[in-house]
Amino acid sequence: MHAAQLGHIENVIGQMLRFDRPADAVLSNYFHQNNKLGAQDRHLIAETAFACLRRLSQLKALIEPDRITARRLALATLARVRGLNLKEFGDSLKNSESDWLSTFKGRVLPDDLAIQAELPQWIIDRLEDPTPESVLALGRAMMQSAPLDLRVNTLKMKRDEALCRLDEAGIKAVATPYSPIGIRVEGKPALNRLELFKSGAIEVQDEGSQILGLMVGARRGEMVADFCAGAGGKTLLLGAQMASSGRLYAFDVSEKRLANLKPRLARSGLSNVHPQLIASENDTRIKRLAGKIDRVLVDAPCSGLGTLRRNPDLKFRQSPETVEALNQQQLSILQSASRLVRDGGRLIYATCSLLPQENRGIVDAFLATHPEYRIVPAGELLSELKIPLSMSETLSINPAQHNMDGFFAIVLAKGDK
């Protein structure tokens, strides 16, 4: 460890702790401004800063309240989380920091569930299972970094071939345990340099997101809508499901997100995707398609608390107030999207949240005023897809149990069976 490296880590942590923008945006901007940093330095800085955010409450509890600074948090993360000993700090320590680190490593965490689980109390209070055992298991899972999952573009390649190609490139990878089109890669290799990636044969996508897309069940020749398409990860999966036939609308209110879809779409080989920028969920372009769509996916804007392994800053940037505001938006979007569905069609509502008030709570409120919809049990759909996940009515993925991002999904059919 060099003094310059520690300085960069301190600077990044200091900027992230403002919580005024996403942590990954802070990191990206910092690397842009410090573009002479090498790959190893970038990896060290990024991994340490995110490790700090994942255990921020614990680290703060172990540091004296009046001595919490970005530098002490950087030192504490390197020593306590990343396991550096005093010798490995080299010449980076100042004055009495060696003595402080020696005593710090032996300190014991307070017996406080929110601190032990690294989850704010307001989140714990809203979980479906707030028992200490469940909360601790979830919290400990969220303190780990997420694995790197890939989706195989079935238009271009089968999974076995993709695995062979990765092996030839010296990249260790295995088939995902649940998704039949997923691959889990060891480490964080530079995938964008691979011809496999450049050709669109593989895309980065969490296994949970893949399973959600597969549950939509898009078929050849259908009309399908991804109502909140974002950068289009699920859109591309749906297009492959449809074998690039039919018509697939990718709606979003963000021009920037849809712009990010364009290069991915170009690589994918799909010709049936129609990106559509809309002003809101009540845009006239949507009204023209009322009652015409076979399957509508609503991956709604949400708190993102199921992705804390990737985005640990969200637990500090979200609040009960922001979640309540999201609830109003989620119900409004679901209601608008439901107008697109034809009789006999399906509406799929999903979030990457673990909070019932963003998940079943929204669906129950919707069903109370839309009796024409009925629930298609997730367990039955997963069985048809030969996905070995045990679920009942809803897809409820827990990172502690399934080693995926936290996801919720429910499939609703319109009209009689």
XYZ file of C-alpha atoms in Angstrom:
417
model
C 0.000 0.000 0.000
C 1.407 3.368 -1.047
C 0.472 6.750 0.379
C -0.907 7.823 -3.020
C -3.214 4.788 -3.172
C -4.534 5.474 0.314
C -5.064 9.099 -0.663
C -7.206 8.092 -3.635
C -9.259 5.699 -1.487
C -9.778 8.449 1.098
C -10.894 10.910 -1.602
C -13.367 8.493 -3.177
C -14.896 7.470 0.158
C -15.219 11.140 1.121
C -17.126 11.907 -2.077
C -19.338 8.821 -1.802
C -20.328 9.692 1.781
C -22.096 12.821 0.581
C -24.781 10.493 -0.856
C -25.764 13.156 -3.360
C -25.413 10.813 -6.371
C -24.942 7.084 -6.981
C -21.654 5.650 -5.709
C -20.813 4.115 -9.088
C -21.243 7.548 -10.708
C -18.847 9.033 -8.131
C -16.294 6.337 -8.931
C -16.661 6.704 -12.695
C -16.222 10.464 -12.495
C -13.181 10.114 -10.209
C -11.476 7.698 -12.586
C -12.259 10.035 -15.488
C -10.565 12.887 -13.625
C -7.625 10.665 -12.643
C -7.234 8.867 -15.943
C -3.591 7.913 -15.394
C -4.492 5.415 -12.679
C -3.640 1.840 -13.684
C -6.005 -1.116 -13.640
C -4.646 -2.476 -10.345
C -5.013 0.874 -8.596
C -8.545 1.293 -9.921
C -9.470 -2.180 -8.680
C -8.022 -1.487 -5.216
C -9.777 1.882 -4.936
C -13.141 0.591 -6.158
C -13.177 -2.587 -4.068
C -12.139 -0.745 -0.891
C -14.629 2.106 -1.323
C -17.535 -0.275 -1.920
C -16.435 -2.520 0.951
C -16.578 0.569 3.162
C -20.145 1.354 2.075
C -21.250 -2.247 2.627
C -20.056 -2.118 6.260
C -20.347 1.581 6.950
C -22.531 1.298 10.050
C -20.200 -1.282 11.594
C -17.077 0.744 10.846
C -18.634 3.903 12.274
C -19.672 2.018 15.399
C -16.073 0.876 15.919
C -14.525 4.307 15.394
C -14.907 6.929 18.123
C -17.871 9.175 17.124
C -15.790 12.354 17.088
C -12.999 10.728 15.033
C -14.995 9.505 12.025
C -13.309 10.816 8.876
C -12.963 9.522 5.345
C -9.336 8.656 6.071
C -10.116 6.665 9.212
C -12.888 4.844 7.340
C -10.411 4.020 4.574
C -7.887 2.695 7.105
C -10.566 0.782 9.001
C -11.869 -0.853 5.798
C -8.398 -1.897 4.667
C -7.544 -3.344 8.081
C -10.854 -4.838 9.212
C -12.571 -5.820 5.963
C -9.719 -6.372 3.513
C -7.383 -7.805 6.139
C -4.236 -5.711 5.666
C -1.679 -5.986 8.459
C 0.462 -3.062 9.629
C 3.429 -4.036 7.448
C 1.238 -4.061 4.342
C 0.314 -0.407 4.924
C 3.971 0.429 4.206
C 4.761 4.139 4.168
C 1.134 5.222 3.859
C 0.483 5.708 7.610
C 0.934 9.004 9.434
C 2.120 9.628 12.995
C -0.009 7.639 15.466
C -2.129 5.770 12.884
C -0.199 2.530 13.465
C -1.101 2.595 17.165
C -4.720 3.427 16.378
C -5.013 0.546 13.885
C -3.483 -1.882 16.389
C -6.228 -1.151 18.908
C -8.974 -0.799 16.279
C -8.629 -4.345 14.914
C -9.478 -5.816 18.319
C -12.668 -3.840 18.940
C -16.005 -5.667 19.237
C -19.235 -4.649 17.521
C -22.150 -3.559 19.726
C -25.039 -6.008 20.119
C -27.374 -4.050 17.851
C -29.270 -5.846 15.058
C -29.244 -2.892 12.647
C -25.463 -2.553 13.016
C -24.765 -6.288 12.951
C -26.875 -6.726 9.799
C -25.746 -3.465 8.203
C -29.367 -2.552 7.471
C -31.055 0.661 8.631
C -33.804 0.069 11.170
C -36.487 1.482 8.866
C -35.672 -1.244 6.315
C -35.700 -3.994 8.958
C -39.114 -2.771 10.167
C -40.532 -3.171 6.646
C -39.164 -6.609 5.757
C -41.604 -9.486 5.361
C -39.592 -11.551 7.867
C -38.037 -9.207 10.461
C -36.830 -12.000 12.766
C -33.202 -11.532 13.876
C -32.053 -14.751 12.176
C -33.560 -13.764 8.835
C -32.368 -10.162 9.061
C -28.812 -11.223 9.925
C -28.717 -13.746 7.078
C -29.924 -11.115 4.615
C -27.570 -8.470 5.964
C -24.544 -10.755 5.800
C -25.387 -11.707 2.220
C -25.643 -8.021 1.293
C -22.173 -7.347 2.749
C -20.657 -9.585 0.069
C -19.863 -8.406 -3.430
C -22.197 -9.767 -6.094
C -21.005 -12.417 -8.549
C -20.603 -11.547 -12.231
C -23.383 -13.211 -14.208
C -23.752 -13.375 -17.974
C -26.733 -14.189 -20.179
C -26.129 -16.170 -23.340
C -27.839 -14.701 -26.397
C -29.637 -17.819 -27.617
C -30.045 -16.301 -31.086
C -26.300 -16.615 -31.541
C -25.034 -19.402 -29.327
C -25.830 -22.164 -26.854
C -24.595 -21.972 -23.279
C -22.214 -24.924 -23.582
C -20.451 -23.305 -26.523
C -20.162 -19.987 -24.670
C -18.639 -21.785 -21.679
C -16.078 -23.442 -23.978
C -15.195 -20.111 -25.556
C -14.702 -18.504 -22.156
C -12.492 -21.398 -21.094
C -10.402 -20.958 -24.248
C -9.985 -17.286 -23.301
C -8.663 -18.327 -19.884
C -11.765 -17.159 -18.010
C -13.118 -19.450 -15.311
C -16.892 -19.778 -15.505
C -19.717 -22.198 -14.673
C -23.387 -22.539 -15.581
C -25.705 -20.616 -13.244
C -27.626 -22.925 -10.869
C -31.107 -21.693 -11.832
C -31.188 -19.807 -15.129
C -30.839 -22.158 -18.127
C -29.201 -19.380 -20.169
C -26.856 -17.978 -17.504
C -23.136 -18.182 -16.822
C -21.347 -17.188 -13.597
C -17.825 -15.869 -14.081
C -15.049 -16.008 -11.511
C -13.489 -12.645 -10.686
C -13.966 -9.488 -12.764
C -12.306 -10.097 -16.138
C -12.363 -7.454 -18.903
C -15.250 -8.999 -20.839
C -15.664 -6.079 -23.232
C -12.390 -7.072 -24.918
C -13.704 -10.527 -25.825
C -15.021 -11.230 -29.302
C -17.737 -13.228 -27.544
C -18.977 -9.980 -25.990
C -18.368 -7.751 -29.012
C -20.410 -10.102 -31.182
C -23.395 -9.970 -28.816
C -23.214 -13.653 -27.888
C -23.087 -12.774 -24.176
C -24.457 -9.901 -22.084
C -23.860 -9.024 -18.446
C -27.103 -9.727 -16.546
C -27.790 -10.944 -13.006
C -29.285 -14.424 -12.819
C -32.363 -13.099 -11.013
C -33.036 -10.652 -13.831
C -32.725 -13.495 -16.335
C -35.304 -15.577 -14.468
C -37.713 -12.649 -14.402
C -37.349 -12.224 -18.172
C -37.900 -15.928 -18.787
C -41.098 -15.835 -16.712
C -42.589 -13.295 -19.120
C -42.811 -16.190 -21.584
C -42.611 -14.054 -24.725
C -43.296 -16.109 -27.862
C -42.569 -15.935 -31.567
C -44.802 -13.542 -33.489
C -46.335 -11.860 -30.427
C -46.632 -8.181 -29.580
C -44.719 -7.555 -26.351
C -43.917 -4.424 -24.357
C -41.121 -3.791 -21.882
C -42.824 -0.872 -20.155
C -39.834 0.415 -18.145
C -37.056 -0.802 -20.425
C -34.141 1.229 -19.066
C -30.901 0.170 -20.758
C -32.697 -2.874 -22.133
C -31.194 -5.942 -20.453
C -34.565 -7.669 -20.197
C -35.675 -6.280 -23.562
C -32.827 -8.158 -25.250
C -33.760 -11.367 -23.422
C -37.405 -11.007 -24.515
C -36.321 -10.394 -28.104
C -34.279 -13.591 -28.078
C -37.252 -15.478 -26.590
C -39.286 -14.225 -29.538
C -36.557 -15.358 -31.990
C -36.451 -11.771 -33.281
C -40.007 -12.115 -34.650
C -43.176 -10.218 -33.817
C -42.916 -6.720 -32.372
C -41.207 -5.745 -29.117
C -41.652 -2.226 -27.739
C -39.041 -0.837 -25.333
C -40.635 2.109 -23.534
C -38.789 4.467 -21.202
C -38.985 8.075 -20.036
C -35.191 8.491 -20.120
C -33.512 9.324 -23.416
C -30.117 8.533 -21.872
C -31.166 5.023 -20.814
C -32.598 4.260 -24.245
C -29.381 5.584 -25.827
C -27.479 3.001 -23.755
C -29.694 0.328 -25.297
C -28.620 1.160 -28.873
C -25.114 -0.401 -28.888
C -26.384 -3.463 -27.014
C -29.233 -3.824 -29.495
C -26.811 -3.527 -32.403
C -24.660 -6.349 -30.983
C -27.648 -8.575 -30.235
C -28.709 -9.194 -33.830
C -32.359 -8.469 -32.965
C -34.554 -6.770 -35.566
C -37.902 -6.787 -33.752
C -37.138 -4.203 -31.026
C -38.694 -0.730 -31.227
C -37.322 1.692 -28.606
C -39.882 4.365 -27.725
C -39.153 7.486 -25.680
C -42.290 8.454 -23.757
C -43.105 11.530 -21.686
C -44.867 9.558 -18.941
C -46.812 6.366 -18.363
C -49.827 8.135 -19.934
C -48.111 9.057 -23.202
C -50.314 9.054 -26.322
C -48.034 6.426 -27.942
C -49.119 4.025 -25.216
C -52.808 4.854 -25.567
C -52.699 3.898 -29.268
C -51.689 0.352 -28.287
C -54.442 -0.158 -25.704
C -55.761 -3.721 -25.650
C -53.329 -4.934 -28.341
C -50.313 -6.341 -26.471
C -49.863 -10.035 -25.652
C -47.394 -9.581 -22.774
C -46.446 -6.455 -20.859
C -43.500 -6.423 -18.471
C -43.449 -3.707 -15.808
C -40.051 -3.743 -14.120
C -41.073 -0.756 -12.036
C -38.866 2.025 -10.659
C -38.163 1.012 -7.068
C -35.887 1.506 -4.074
C -33.404 -1.012 -5.519
C -32.813 -2.506 -2.066
C -32.475 -5.970 -3.574
C -29.245 -4.810 -5.238
C -27.353 -3.659 -2.119
C -24.435 -5.961 -2.922
C -23.867 -3.872 -6.065
C -25.271 -0.554 -4.835
C -24.656 -0.399 -1.059
C -25.192 3.376 -1.029
C -28.921 2.885 -1.708
C -29.668 1.980 1.918
C -28.428 5.462 2.848
C -29.872 7.333 -0.139
C -33.373 5.861 0.228
C -35.784 6.589 3.086
C -39.372 5.805 4.146
C -40.388 9.019 2.370
C -38.744 8.135 -0.951
C -40.299 4.665 -0.837
C -43.770 6.134 -0.267
C -43.299 8.412 -3.269
C -42.220 5.397 -5.314
C -45.331 3.494 -4.219
C -47.579 6.101 -5.838
C -45.539 5.965 -9.036
C -45.484 2.155 -9.068
C -49.268 1.853 -8.825
C -49.784 4.529 -11.480
C -47.369 2.809 -13.878
C -48.955 -0.617 -13.307
C -52.425 0.768 -13.955
C -51.317 2.486 -17.172
C -49.431 -0.564 -18.412
C -52.459 -2.777 -17.769
C -54.414 -0.880 -20.447
C -52.101 -2.280 -23.106
C -52.907 -5.924 -22.353
C -55.301 -7.723 -24.676
C -57.893 -10.181 -23.378
C -56.039 -13.418 -22.726
C -52.738 -11.552 -22.428
C -50.420 -11.271 -19.450
C -49.138 -8.457 -17.259
C -45.939 -9.024 -15.288
C -45.088 -6.695 -12.392
C -41.576 -6.796 -10.944
C -39.141 -4.863 -8.757
C -35.609 -5.362 -7.438
C -36.869 -4.496 -3.961
C -37.288 -6.654 -0.847
C -40.028 -4.496 0.687
C -43.608 -5.866 0.587
C -44.990 -2.326 0.252
C -43.297 -2.061 -3.159
C -44.218 -5.587 -4.170
C -47.320 -7.482 -3.082
C -48.745 -4.300 -1.572
C -48.830 -2.618 -5.001
C -50.269 -5.689 -6.711
C -53.004 -6.117 -4.093
C -53.989 -2.447 -4.493
C -54.116 -2.929 -8.271
C -56.163 -6.142 -8.111
C -58.687 -4.486 -5.794
C -59.785 -2.286 -8.722
C -58.993 -4.655 -11.615
C -60.995 -7.869 -11.090
C -60.389 -8.873 -14.723
C -56.876 -9.968 -13.730
C -55.948 -13.177 -11.921
C -52.635 -14.446 -10.547
C -50.735 -17.117 -12.476
C -48.699 -18.951 -9.786
C -44.962 -18.383 -10.192
C -44.251 -21.921 -9.005
C -46.156 -23.376 -11.984
C -44.341 -21.131 -14.474
C -40.926 -21.979 -13.040
C -41.748 -25.678 -13.205
C -42.723 -25.335 -16.895
C -39.419 -23.543 -17.519
C -37.544 -26.302 -15.618
C -36.080 -23.683 -13.274
C -35.456 -25.432 -9.911
C -36.755 -22.669 -7.650
C -39.474 -23.425 -5.119
C -42.016 -20.566 -5.196
C -45.761 -20.218 -4.655
C -47.775 -17.348 -6.137
C -44.903 -14.921 -6.523
C -41.239 -14.966 -7.455
C -39.445 -13.783 -4.315
C -35.682 -14.050 -4.662
C -33.631 -13.506 -1.506
C -29.873 -12.913 -1.901
C -29.203 -14.872 1.298
C -30.927 -17.984 -0.071
C -30.296 -17.776 -3.795
C -27.084 -15.744 -4.272
C -28.822 -13.439 -6.753
C -30.050 -9.872 -6.542
C -33.288 -9.584 -4.595
C -36.225 -9.721 -7.014
C -40.004 -9.825 -6.794
C -42.305 -10.696 -9.669
C -45.921 -11.646 -10.147
C -47.648 -12.730 -13.355
C -51.249 -11.623 -13.947
C -53.469 -13.019 -16.689
C -56.290 -10.904 -18.139
C -59.676 -12.532 -18.665
C -60.860 -16.096 -18.198
C -58.561 -19.127 -18.279
